[in-house]
C-alpha cells in the first residue's frame, strides 16, 4: 500500500445512504413499468384438506379483473424434486398444481386486475369450498410422530456422538438436565416481499426483492422449465431479508405465471399479513440439554437433543444442535435432531438458523452448570476451550473467544457481578449481570467480480460489477472501499453496480458469507487489473506505477478485468467461525414482572473488519433481534384452525427504542490468514447468537429464577 490512508476498515458512511433516505433507492415494488397489471392471491382458510370446488364467476365479473388463476387453469409447472441441501435454494417451486391443502394461508387462486385495489377486492369474491381434515397444529399432541431425518438444514449430520455420554454424566460432580424452548418466530424485514415480472418475447425480466439474484433466477428457470439465459433478475436495493428472501417464494411464481398467461407485466406486493403465512418462519425448538462437569470445572458430558417441526409439504430441519458440536471441549458428546410434520408452513432459514435457538439452550445450560460449580461463567468457559474443532478435528483458522470474553468483562465491569442472585438491589429494581459466548460459522464462498477502468486525462474511475446484493448490510460501501484501496483510487472515483443476475456470479447475501466473499473477489479482480495492465503496458517505471500512470503510459482510455475467487485449497482444512461475547445488565421489578435492559455490551472477533461503521450497525441489529428473541417475539397459532393470532407488527412484538438501552460494540484486532485474502470473517448473524442467553442469565443473576422458555414475558417472572 502506498501513502494512501487505509480505506478498508474505515468507518465510511454508506455510499447509497443519500439514495436510501431520499427514497431514490427503489425497492422491487417501486419500479415504473408500462402497462402494469396487479396480482393478489387468494389464501386457504383451512389448514388441512382438499379443494372441492372454486367458483370464480363473481370475481371474474368484477371491475378491472383480467384473469383468475386456479389449479384448474394454471400453467403446468415442473414438479418439485426431492429437496436436498444442494438444491433447496434453487429447486422448482410449483404453485396451484393440485387440490391439496397443507396449511392455512396457502395460495389457492390468484386474481389479476387493472389496479391493485380491483385485484384485492376481486380476490375476496372467489368462493372456495373445501373438504376439511382435522389439522395437526399442536406441538405437544403431535410430538409423538417425531422421526430422525436423513439430514438437517445446510446438509449437517442429523446426529453426532463420541465417547460415552451416560458414563460421562455418572462421573460428573455437577450436572444440569433441563429443557429450553424457543417459540415460532417470523422474519418481518421492513420491506415486505414483492415481484414485478415482465416478458419480452421469450425473455423474462423480474424485479424481485431477493437476497440472491442467482437463486431467484435459477428457481424461476427450474419452476417454469426455462433456460437461465432468458431470465434476468434485478434487485438493486432490498429492505432486509433475514433469510426469508434467500429462496424463491410462491408469490413470485404466481406473478411470473400471470405475466406469461396474460402477456402483460404483473406486479405482486405481499402484505404484512401475508408475511406471516407465506414467506417462511422459524419453527418452535424444544431442546433438551444434559451437561456434566468435574468439580474443578472440566466438562465431562454434553448432550443437546432437539425436537422440532416441519410442514407436510416439505421437510426442513433447523440445525439447532450444531453449535454444541464445536463450541466446547468435551470427551462425551451427543447431539441429535428429531422432527415431525404440522399443518403450518414450511420453516425457512431465519436470522442465524441453528445458532440463534441453539445458543440459547447451550449458553443458558453452561451458565446453570457454572452456577452449580460456584464458578465464574467466563472462567468455566475458558477452562473448556477446545484446541481444535471437537467435531472434525480441524484446526481453527482463528478463534479468539477467550479474548472476546476477557476484553468484554473488563469493558463491561464484570467484576461488579455477584455470584449469588438477588445480591444487587437499586430501590425496587433487582439488578443482574449475565454473559454468554457467541459463535457463528464464517463460510467463504466462490465469488466473481468485474472491474471497468476508464481514464479521462489523468483521472481514472472504476466501476465494479457483480451479481451481489445489499440487503441493508452495506455491501455497496465495502465493495467500493475494497476497490478504492486495492486500486489506490479515492473512493469517490469508484462506482458499484450490483443486484443484477446478468453480472458476474456471487453467492448473494446470507449465512454471514456476503461481505467477506464480495470483498475478496473485488480485491482479487482489482489486483488482476493492475497485473494485466502492467503486462500490457510495457513501460518500465522506477517505482510501482498507479493505475492512472499505467493507463496514461499505455494511452488506454478503457481497461477491463474479471476474476473469480475461490476458497483456497488450504482453507478447507481449517474450521472457520467468527466469535464474540455478550454482556447484559438487567433490572427486574418482581412485583410487575418488568425487565429493563439498560446496558448491553458485545465484543466481536471476526478477522478483518471491512467497515467499522456498517459492521457495528450489523452487530447492533443482531443484538436488537436477540433482545426481541429474549423478550418479545412469539408467533401465536390458533390451534383450532392453524391461522395466526399474531398477524401484524401490532401484535407480533419486535423491540422498539424504549426496549433497548445502550449497546456498545468492540471489535477485537484479529488476523486470519487462511479464510480469504482479506482475512474477513462473517458478522451478519454473530450479533444475534447467544444474546437471549446472556439476558436470561442476567435475569437469573438478578432474581434467582431461570426462564427456559422464551420469550421472557412478565407472567413468567411474577
Ligand atoms: Mo440468513 S437467515 O442466511 O439470511
XYZ file of C-alpha atoms and ligand atoms in Angstrom:
722
model
C 0.000 0.000 0.000
C 1.199 3.498 -0.786
C 0.967 6.611 1.348
C -2.748 6.492 0.855
C -4.772 6.073 4.024
C -6.214 2.726 4.899
C -9.677 2.614 3.354
C -10.633 -0.977 4.118
C -11.959 -0.917 7.662
C -12.577 2.826 7.784
C -15.980 3.807 9.239
C -17.193 5.291 5.943
C -20.892 6.154 5.741
C -22.940 4.141 3.259
C -22.340 5.333 -0.290
C -26.019 4.580 -1.003
C -27.137 6.407 2.146
C -28.460 9.520 0.419
C -30.404 7.413 -2.099
C -31.903 5.458 0.791
C -33.015 8.383 2.908
C -34.367 10.350 -0.070
C -36.412 7.407 -1.320
C -34.444 7.163 -4.564
C -33.162 3.668 -3.841
C -36.051 1.770 -5.331
C -37.323 -1.497 -3.917
C -38.820 -4.202 -6.147
C -42.404 -2.929 -5.954
C -41.365 0.630 -6.814
C -40.165 0.272 -10.399
C -42.267 2.041 -13.005
C -43.259 -0.440 -15.698
C -45.659 0.461 -18.510
C -48.973 -1.368 -18.865
C -48.654 -2.993 -15.458
C -51.372 -5.299 -14.122
C -51.673 -6.195 -10.435
C -51.931 -9.596 -8.834
C -53.410 -10.543 -5.483
C -53.534 -14.087 -4.084
C -56.490 -15.898 -2.565
C -55.422 -17.809 0.531
C -56.770 -21.006 2.031
C -58.962 -20.575 5.103
C -58.368 -24.130 6.241
C -55.121 -25.795 7.326
C -55.674 -29.352 6.078
C -57.843 -30.971 3.438
C -58.681 -30.519 -0.186
C -60.341 -28.046 -2.512
C -63.739 -29.396 -3.614
C -64.653 -26.531 -5.913
C -63.704 -22.975 -6.753
C -66.304 -20.525 -8.025
C -64.580 -17.650 -9.787
C -67.645 -16.254 -11.576
C -68.226 -13.240 -9.324
C -64.507 -12.437 -9.205
C -64.205 -12.697 -12.983
C -67.093 -10.258 -13.489
C -65.695 -7.713 -11.024
C -64.432 -4.394 -12.356
C -60.985 -4.448 -13.912
C -60.378 -8.167 -13.495
C -58.193 -9.636 -16.237
C -57.727 -13.189 -15.059
C -58.422 -15.535 -12.172
C -55.913 -18.365 -11.981
C -56.690 -21.558 -10.020
C -55.403 -25.138 -10.129
C -57.916 -25.716 -12.929
C -56.318 -23.333 -15.418
C -52.802 -22.759 -14.041
C -49.783 -23.390 -16.238
C -48.229 -26.777 -15.629
C -45.024 -26.289 -13.702
C -42.050 -28.572 -13.170
C -42.645 -30.927 -10.221
C -40.574 -30.313 -7.125
C -37.639 -32.710 -6.947
C -36.575 -34.417 -3.750
C -35.243 -31.482 -1.788
C -31.590 -31.670 -0.770
C -29.214 -29.220 0.899
C -27.756 -28.500 -2.536
C -30.975 -27.832 -4.467
C -33.172 -26.307 -1.761
C -32.462 -22.721 -2.751
C -32.983 -23.227 -6.484
C -35.351 -26.166 -6.955
C -38.728 -25.951 -8.681
C -41.420 -24.206 -6.596
C -44.740 -25.397 -8.055
C -47.910 -23.485 -7.073
C -51.626 -24.099 -7.885
C -50.897 -27.559 -9.305
C -53.413 -29.622 -7.301
C -56.228 -29.549 -4.744
C -54.274 -30.458 -1.622
C -54.165 -28.055 1.316
C -51.291 -28.303 3.790
C -51.543 -25.032 5.682
C -53.747 -22.084 6.490
C -52.955 -19.215 4.128
C -51.781 -21.465 1.280
C -52.307 -19.819 -2.105
C -55.383 -21.344 -3.793
C -56.035 -18.758 -6.523
C -54.503 -15.624 -8.000
C -56.508 -12.661 -9.273
C -55.028 -10.210 -11.781
C -56.665 -6.842 -12.438
C -56.000 -3.384 -13.837
C -55.394 -1.926 -10.376
C -54.204 -3.254 -7.027
C -57.488 -2.369 -5.358
C -59.530 -4.174 -8.015
C -57.403 -7.303 -7.678
C -57.641 -7.227 -3.888
C -61.406 -6.757 -3.917
C -61.980 -9.485 -6.513
C -59.804 -11.901 -4.535
C -62.456 -11.701 -1.804
C -65.135 -12.765 -4.279
C -63.503 -16.099 -5.111
C -65.593 -18.809 -3.402
C -63.725 -21.926 -2.390
C -65.381 -24.985 -0.863
C -63.209 -27.462 0.960
C -63.217 -30.987 2.288
C -61.807 -30.262 5.731
C -59.491 -32.614 7.593
C -58.611 -32.141 11.246
C -55.395 -30.142 11.122
C -52.356 -31.113 13.132
C -51.309 -27.865 14.787
C -50.358 -28.540 18.376
C -46.710 -29.311 19.147
C -47.383 -31.494 22.192
C -50.147 -33.523 20.584
C -48.007 -34.401 17.582
C -44.524 -34.701 19.002
C -45.085 -38.472 19.244
C -44.667 -38.560 15.460
C -41.067 -37.338 15.658
C -38.615 -39.194 13.428
C -34.950 -38.987 12.559
C -34.459 -37.016 9.329
C -31.782 -38.060 6.814
C -30.035 -34.704 7.010
C -30.763 -31.349 8.617
C -30.571 -27.858 7.143
C -27.469 -26.985 5.154
C -26.584 -30.674 4.955
C -25.337 -31.090 8.522
C -25.396 -34.547 10.086
C -28.614 -35.326 11.956
C -26.854 -36.967 14.882
C -23.292 -36.993 16.172
C -21.814 -38.643 19.223
C -18.475 -39.512 20.702
C -17.350 -41.064 23.963
C -19.938 -42.455 26.360
C -22.434 -39.827 27.453
C -24.100 -41.778 30.263
C -20.769 -42.697 31.749
C -19.607 -39.075 31.495
C -22.718 -37.924 33.340
C -22.152 -40.571 36.016
C -18.569 -39.400 36.597
C -19.634 -35.766 36.897
C -19.682 -33.897 40.205
C -22.298 -31.446 38.964
C -24.918 -31.936 36.277
C -27.644 -29.959 34.536
C -30.607 -31.590 32.841
C -33.110 -29.074 31.539
C -35.368 -28.324 28.597
C -35.163 -24.995 26.778
C -37.782 -23.808 24.359
C -37.907 -21.082 21.725
C -41.225 -20.246 20.036
C -42.206 -19.811 16.411
C -40.715 -16.542 15.143
C -41.178 -14.582 11.945
C -38.588 -12.694 9.882
C -40.505 -9.461 9.221
C -37.957 -7.444 7.252
C -39.036 -3.827 6.871
C -39.639 -4.222 3.137
C -42.248 -6.915 2.518
C -41.637 -9.247 -0.418
C -42.616 -8.034 -3.899
C -42.232 -9.092 -7.506
C -42.720 -7.472 -10.925
C -42.484 -9.829 -13.923
C -42.098 -8.572 -17.495
C -41.920 -10.839 -20.563
C -40.408 -9.555 -23.799
C -40.942 -12.498 -26.115
C -39.077 -15.411 -24.545
C -37.020 -13.105 -22.325
C -38.167 -12.544 -18.772
C -37.184 -9.568 -16.613
C -38.063 -9.801 -12.913
C -37.751 -7.090 -10.270
C -37.567 -9.177 -7.137
C -36.808 -8.468 -3.511
C -34.215 -11.190 -3.016
C -31.022 -11.881 -1.084
C -29.653 -13.842 -4.059
C -30.364 -12.866 -7.654
C -28.807 -16.142 -8.831
C -31.103 -18.276 -6.673
C -34.145 -16.279 -7.790
C -33.169 -16.751 -11.444
C -32.429 -20.465 -11.051
C -35.616 -21.016 -9.057
C -37.734 -19.478 -11.817
C -35.815 -21.386 -14.507
C -36.369 -24.678 -12.685
C -40.047 -23.971 -11.946
C -41.007 -22.963 -15.488
C -38.515 -25.122 -17.347
C -36.956 -22.031 -18.913
C -33.304 -21.567 -19.884
C -31.497 -19.464 -17.266
C -30.097 -17.280 -20.038
C -33.604 -15.995 -20.760
C -34.117 -14.681 -17.238
C -32.737 -11.516 -15.686
C -33.344 -10.635 -12.035
C -32.940 -7.062 -10.810
C -32.732 -6.385 -7.093
C -30.580 -3.291 -6.606
C -31.906 -2.304 -3.160
C -33.528 -4.508 -0.546
C -35.112 -3.569 2.758
C -33.903 -6.552 4.764
C -34.389 -10.267 4.321
C -33.332 -12.162 7.467
C -33.404 -15.404 5.473
C -36.950 -15.066 4.161
C -35.648 -13.747 0.824
C -32.931 -16.325 0.200
C -35.163 -18.647 -1.765
C -37.783 -18.004 -4.442
C -41.215 -17.738 -2.855
C -44.604 -18.762 -4.207
C -45.934 -15.226 -4.867
C -43.077 -14.711 -7.340
C -44.031 -17.895 -9.186
C -47.665 -16.720 -9.373
C -46.531 -13.338 -10.708
C -44.385 -14.857 -13.453
C -47.161 -17.295 -14.344
C -49.717 -14.497 -14.650
C -47.366 -12.329 -16.736
C -46.900 -15.255 -19.085
C -50.594 -16.125 -19.333
C -51.653 -12.507 -19.897
C -48.598 -11.485 -21.904
C -48.520 -8.365 -19.772
C -46.314 -7.131 -16.908
C -47.690 -8.123 -13.484
C -46.801 -6.900 -10.016
C -47.474 -8.571 -6.672
C -46.803 -6.845 -3.363
C -47.007 -9.168 -0.367
C -48.928 -7.641 2.548
C -47.653 -7.653 6.137
C -50.364 -10.207 6.993
C -49.182 -12.484 4.175
C -45.638 -12.149 5.527
C -46.980 -14.173 8.449
C -48.485 -17.011 6.394
C -46.459 -17.225 3.213
C -42.753 -16.392 3.286
C -41.381 -18.704 5.946
C -40.863 -18.763 9.682
C -38.620 -20.187 12.346
C -40.356 -23.118 13.996
C -40.575 -23.954 17.676
C -37.469 -25.668 19.060
C -37.587 -27.781 22.199
C -34.048 -28.567 23.269
C -33.055 -30.970 25.990
C -29.633 -30.273 27.460
C -27.731 -32.657 29.701
C -24.348 -31.436 30.908
C -21.910 -32.732 33.455
C -18.604 -31.449 34.820
C -15.983 -32.358 37.370
C -15.716 -30.152 40.457
C -12.667 -28.411 39.019
C -14.817 -27.258 36.103
C -13.952 -29.649 33.269
C -16.871 -30.677 31.085
C -17.284 -34.447 31.092
C -20.599 -34.897 29.306
C -22.640 -32.815 26.910
C -25.937 -33.724 25.237
C -28.065 -31.424 23.086
C -31.229 -33.090 21.756
C -33.604 -31.004 19.660
C -37.247 -31.644 18.857
C -38.819 -29.512 16.191
C -41.476 -29.465 13.489
C -41.657 -29.151 9.743
C -44.579 -28.995 7.286
C -46.420 -31.766 5.462
C -45.361 -30.082 2.236
C -41.594 -30.152 2.644
C -39.064 -31.236 5.217
C -36.861 -28.530 6.731
C -34.998 -29.139 9.981
C -33.200 -26.273 11.681
C -29.671 -27.228 12.765
C -30.104 -26.039 16.342
C -27.705 -28.514 17.938
C -24.806 -27.935 15.556
C -23.324 -25.152 17.712
C -22.950 -27.650 20.589
C -20.665 -29.817 18.466
C -17.952 -27.184 18.095
C -18.131 -24.759 20.993
C -16.556 -26.596 23.951
C -14.134 -29.454 24.512
C -15.881 -32.494 25.982
C -14.922 -36.183 25.947
C -18.528 -37.476 25.847
C -20.938 -35.824 23.452
C -24.351 -36.434 21.913
C -26.180 -34.057 19.558
C -29.416 -35.131 17.866
C -32.292 -33.635 15.842
C -35.807 -35.082 15.574
C -38.690 -33.645 13.590
C -42.383 -34.155 12.888
C -44.839 -32.525 10.473
C -47.553 -29.999 11.312
C -50.144 -28.245 9.154
C -48.313 -24.942 9.143
C -45.976 -23.505 6.559
C -42.548 -24.920 5.935
C -39.860 -23.364 8.136
C -37.118 -21.367 6.456
C -33.719 -20.008 7.264
C -34.285 -17.319 9.861
C -31.726 -14.923 11.392
C -28.825 -17.219 12.293
C -30.513 -20.546 11.582
C -29.330 -23.087 14.150
C -27.220 -20.786 16.292
C -29.974 -18.394 17.383
C -32.132 -21.001 19.188
C -29.247 -23.439 19.761
C -27.104 -20.879 21.560
C -29.968 -20.014 23.912
C -30.023 -23.625 25.126
C -26.252 -24.089 25.077
C -25.230 -20.853 26.776
C -28.056 -20.980 29.324
C -27.105 -24.533 30.298
C -23.441 -23.528 30.592
C -24.479 -20.745 32.960
C -26.570 -23.147 35.024
C -23.667 -25.553 35.320
C -21.214 -22.764 36.215
C -23.578 -21.699 38.993
C -23.782 -25.253 40.365
C -19.981 -25.390 40.377
C -19.858 -21.935 42.042
C -17.552 -20.968 39.175
C -17.274 -17.720 37.272
C -19.047 -18.299 33.925
C -16.110 -16.870 31.953
C -13.503 -18.951 33.768
C -15.672 -22.032 33.336
C -15.950 -21.480 29.588
C -12.250 -20.715 29.214
C -11.398 -23.958 31.005
C -13.254 -25.915 28.329
C -11.762 -24.162 25.336
C -11.080 -26.696 22.543
C -7.674 -26.584 20.828
C -9.282 -27.899 17.629
C -12.861 -28.243 16.392
C -14.112 -31.147 18.538
C -16.425 -32.371 15.812
C -13.996 -32.874 12.939
C -10.570 -32.308 14.488
C -9.772 -29.447 12.106
C -7.677 -26.590 13.487
C -9.307 -23.198 13.896
C -8.259 -20.696 11.238
C -8.755 -18.199 14.056
C -10.612 -18.411 17.360
C -10.419 -15.550 19.831
C -13.404 -16.335 22.025
C -11.464 -16.266 25.302
C -10.006 -12.873 24.395
C -13.518 -11.697 23.458
C -14.876 -12.789 26.861
C -11.985 -11.274 28.829
C -11.965 -7.977 26.941
C -15.720 -7.764 27.272
C -15.572 -8.481 31.003
C -13.129 -5.657 31.521
C -15.059 -3.121 29.459
C -18.392 -4.131 30.953
C -17.298 -4.107 34.562
C -17.981 -7.806 35.112
C -16.139 -7.659 38.435
C -19.184 -5.829 39.856
C -21.224 -9.010 39.392
C -22.047 -11.110 42.438
C -22.092 -14.887 42.013
C -25.218 -15.251 44.140
C -28.517 -13.925 42.756
C -30.511 -11.197 44.477
C -27.356 -9.574 45.800
C -27.706 -6.339 43.904
C -30.668 -4.049 44.501
C -31.425 -0.486 43.422
C -34.678 0.648 45.026
C -37.463 -1.585 43.724
C -35.193 -2.982 40.997
C -33.149 -6.142 41.351
C -30.037 -5.752 39.202
C -28.378 -8.682 37.415
C -25.416 -9.317 35.129
C -25.230 -12.093 32.583
C -22.926 -13.147 29.805
C -22.701 -15.664 27.006
C -20.092 -16.663 24.456
C -21.069 -16.449 20.788
C -20.014 -18.234 17.634
C -21.258 -18.338 14.101
C -19.939 -20.209 11.067
C -17.943 -17.916 8.786
C -18.295 -19.505 5.379
C -16.420 -18.036 2.455
C -17.793 -18.866 -0.991
C -16.682 -18.667 -4.598
C -17.420 -15.192 -5.960
C -16.765 -13.334 -9.217
C -16.396 -9.646 -9.998
C -15.561 -7.381 -12.918
C -13.785 -4.043 -12.896
C -14.053 -1.474 -15.692
C -11.463 1.294 -15.577
C -11.979 4.467 -17.597
C -9.499 7.333 -17.972
C -10.144 10.978 -18.787
C -6.789 12.806 -18.938
C -5.142 11.696 -15.681
C -8.394 10.955 -13.863
C -9.222 7.272 -13.614
C -12.565 5.943 -12.482
C -13.521 2.372 -11.702
C -16.832 0.574 -11.944
C -17.203 -2.682 -10.018
C -19.874 -5.029 -11.308
C -21.047 -8.220 -9.658
C -24.334 -10.049 -9.028
C -24.153 -9.247 -5.326
C -26.957 -7.844 -3.164
C -27.135 -5.250 -0.403
C -29.931 -6.196 1.973
C -29.237 -3.149 4.101
C -25.926 -4.508 5.311
C -23.549 -2.157 3.474
C -22.384 -4.288 0.520
C -22.165 -1.239 -1.776
C -19.859 0.505 0.650
C -17.470 -2.330 1.471
C -17.185 -3.181 -2.240
C -16.262 0.440 -3.025
C -13.806 0.598 -0.114
C -12.053 -2.583 -1.186
C -11.748 -1.362 -4.788
C -10.520 2.084 -3.715
C -7.786 0.674 -1.535
C -6.679 -2.034 -3.948
C -6.631 0.293 -6.975
C -5.215 3.218 -4.993
C -8.068 5.475 -6.068
C -10.178 7.841 -3.964
C -13.469 6.221 -3.003
C -15.386 8.969 -4.880
C -13.959 7.565 -8.120
C -15.486 4.138 -7.534
C -18.966 3.172 -8.745
C -20.650 -0.065 -7.760
C -23.264 -1.928 -9.767
C -24.868 -4.939 -8.084
C -28.285 -6.592 -7.799
C -28.399 -7.826 -11.405
C -28.208 -11.524 -12.271
C -26.556 -10.716 -15.606
C -23.385 -9.581 -13.805
C -20.561 -11.926 -12.676
C -21.984 -14.519 -10.248
C -21.824 -14.376 -6.451
C -23.486 -16.435 -3.699
C -25.655 -13.450 -2.664
C -26.179 -12.222 0.887
C -26.967 -14.837 3.519
C -25.434 -17.161 6.056
C -22.889 -14.468 7.012
C -20.885 -15.126 3.832
C -21.778 -11.980 1.850
C -19.306 -9.277 2.840
C -16.203 -11.473 3.093
C -16.941 -13.168 -0.216
C -17.755 -9.962 -2.083
C -14.737 -8.050 -0.783
C -12.306 -10.890 -1.503
C -13.494 -11.134 -5.115
C -13.231 -7.349 -5.511
C -9.686 -7.336 -4.119
C -8.814 -10.203 -6.464
C -10.175 -8.542 -9.593
C -8.518 -5.201 -8.783
C -5.158 -6.927 -8.244
C -5.701 -8.727 -11.545
C -6.448 -5.455 -13.310
C -3.163 -3.995 -12.051
C -1.174 -7.076 -13.088
C -2.847 -7.259 -16.504
C -2.260 -3.547 -17.080
C 1.428 -3.859 -16.257
C 1.742 -6.805 -18.600
C 0.021 -4.906 -21.385
C 1.801 -1.562 -20.866
C 5.436 -2.498 -21.456
C 6.827 0.700 -19.934
C 9.384 0.499 -17.120
C 8.727 2.588 -14.044
C 11.190 3.394 -11.265
C 8.554 2.825 -8.598
C 5.326 0.869 -8.686
C 3.014 2.789 -11.023
C -0.573 3.685 -10.205
C -3.389 2.513 -12.483
C -3.642 6.097 -13.678
C 0.064 6.171 -14.641
C -0.235 2.813 -16.351
C -3.277 3.803 -18.368
C -1.701 7.146 -19.325
C 1.564 5.459 -20.345
C -0.343 2.921 -22.413
C -2.653 5.615 -23.783
C -5.596 3.491 -22.681
C -8.993 5.070 -22.199
C -10.611 1.851 -21.014
C -9.489 -1.341 -19.390
C -11.424 -4.276 -18.025
C -10.709 -7.350 -15.939
C -12.791 -10.147 -14.471
C -11.846 -12.632 -11.759
C -13.289 -15.469 -9.752
C -12.040 -16.012 -6.223
C -12.455 -19.476 -4.729
C -11.749 -20.671 -1.195
C -8.092 -21.728 -1.146
C -7.228 -25.424 -1.041
C -5.561 -24.757 2.309
C -8.642 -23.143 3.834
C -10.797 -26.285 3.532
C -8.510 -27.982 6.039
C -9.482 -25.451 8.705
C -12.589 -24.611 10.727
C -13.981 -21.142 10.107
C -16.068 -19.364 12.718
C -16.477 -15.850 14.000
C -16.592 -15.469 17.763
C -17.728 -12.965 20.313
C -19.136 -12.450 23.763
C -22.248 -10.717 25.025
C -22.771 -8.986 28.374
C -26.147 -7.826 29.670
C -27.236 -5.751 32.618
C -30.896 -6.201 33.522
C -33.151 -4.606 36.078
C -36.160 -6.607 37.191
C -39.241 -5.379 39.002
C -40.508 -8.553 40.630
C -43.908 -7.150 41.530
C -44.794 -6.361 37.941
C -42.529 -8.786 36.106
C -40.939 -5.947 34.171
C -37.431 -6.366 32.776
C -35.322 -3.477 31.563
C -32.031 -3.900 29.729
C -30.250 -0.600 30.312
C -26.858 -1.831 29.153
C -25.598 -4.387 26.667
C -22.033 -4.922 25.511
C -20.711 -7.129 22.728
C -17.179 -7.992 21.715
C -16.536 -9.391 18.261
C -13.535 -11.271 16.873
C -14.205 -11.657 13.170
C -10.856 -11.084 11.491
C -10.543 -8.011 9.305
C -13.435 -5.601 9.781
C -14.226 -4.145 6.357
C -16.045 -1.050 7.624
C -16.238 -0.348 11.303
C -19.435 1.663 10.963
C -21.528 -0.749 8.886
C -20.085 -3.694 10.850
C -21.125 -2.056 14.097
C -24.594 -1.474 12.677
C -24.785 -5.161 11.752
C -23.974 -6.180 15.312
C -26.379 -3.601 16.763
C -29.154 -5.026 14.566
C -28.273 -8.557 15.639
C -28.332 -7.618 19.321
C -31.711 -5.926 18.903
C -33.070 -9.093 17.286
C -31.572 -11.036 20.194
C -33.421 -8.768 22.614
C -36.556 -9.480 20.587
C -35.943 -13.218 20.798
C -35.381 -12.950 24.547
C -38.176 -10.582 25.497
C -40.924 -10.033 22.938
C -41.040 -12.165 19.794
C -43.523 -15.011 19.636
C -45.852 -16.141 16.908
C -49.106 -17.459 18.335
C -51.148 -20.002 16.407
C -54.850 -20.598 16.640
C -54.685 -24.311 17.353
C -58.199 -24.934 16.045
C -57.661 -23.562 12.563
C -53.929 -23.189 12.095
C -54.297 -19.486 11.466
C -52.186 -16.877 13.208
C -53.288 -14.835 16.181
C -50.270 -12.576 15.695
C -50.794 -11.094 12.244
C -49.230 -7.635 12.247
C -46.374 -5.752 13.858
C -49.025 -4.519 16.319
C -49.238 -7.959 17.899
C -46.020 -9.637 16.773
C -43.745 -7.621 19.003
C -40.268 -6.607 17.916
C -38.215 -4.417 20.240
C -38.627 -0.670 19.865
C -36.372 2.113 21.122
C -37.841 2.011 24.622
C -36.977 -1.690 24.912
C -33.318 -1.168 24.072
C -30.820 0.678 26.250
C -27.174 1.399 25.463
C -25.438 -1.133 23.235
C -21.670 -0.981 22.981
C -19.751 -2.964 20.353
C -15.996 -3.612 20.358
C -14.082 -5.284 17.548
C -11.019 -7.221 18.617
C -7.966 -6.983 16.392
C -7.652 -10.447 14.861
C -5.646 -11.749 11.951
C -6.927 -14.685 9.911
C -4.521 -15.525 7.092
C -6.429 -18.603 5.998
C -10.079 -17.818 5.339
C -9.580 -15.477 2.368
C -7.156 -12.903 1.026
C -8.547 -10.115 3.199
C -8.865 -12.206 6.350
C -12.503 -11.122 6.672
C -14.919 -13.405 8.527
C -18.704 -13.039 8.562
C -20.546 -10.997 11.148
C -24.080 -10.885 9.746
C -25.515 -13.354 12.229
C -22.985 -13.341 15.069
C -24.761 -10.384 16.657
C -27.950 -12.297 17.460
C -26.271 -15.509 18.582
C -26.383 -16.045 22.377
C -27.933 -12.647 23.138
C -31.049 -14.295 24.582
C -28.906 -16.487 26.828
C -26.917 -13.505 28.119
C -30.191 -11.784 29.041
C -31.781 -14.863 30.625
C -28.560 -15.462 32.576
C -28.661 -11.844 33.790
C -32.291 -12.291 34.866
C -31.262 -15.338 36.915
C -28.469 -13.307 38.472
C -30.972 -10.597 39.350
C -33.799 -12.642 40.853
C -32.657 -16.268 41.112
C -35.240 -17.531 38.648
C -34.415 -19.352 35.426
C -36.612 -18.754 32.410
C -36.070 -21.588 29.954
C -38.971 -20.862 27.672
C -38.743 -17.733 25.540
C -39.831 -15.010 25.353
C -39.421 -13.793 28.946
C -42.846 -12.196 29.291
C -43.863 -10.697 32.687
C -46.147 -13.643 33.560
C -43.092 -15.911 33.670
C -41.396 -13.757 36.310
C -44.124 -12.975 38.805
Mo -29.608 -15.645 6.634
S -31.094 -16.494 7.793
O -28.786 -16.946 5.944
O -30.318 -14.604 5.519
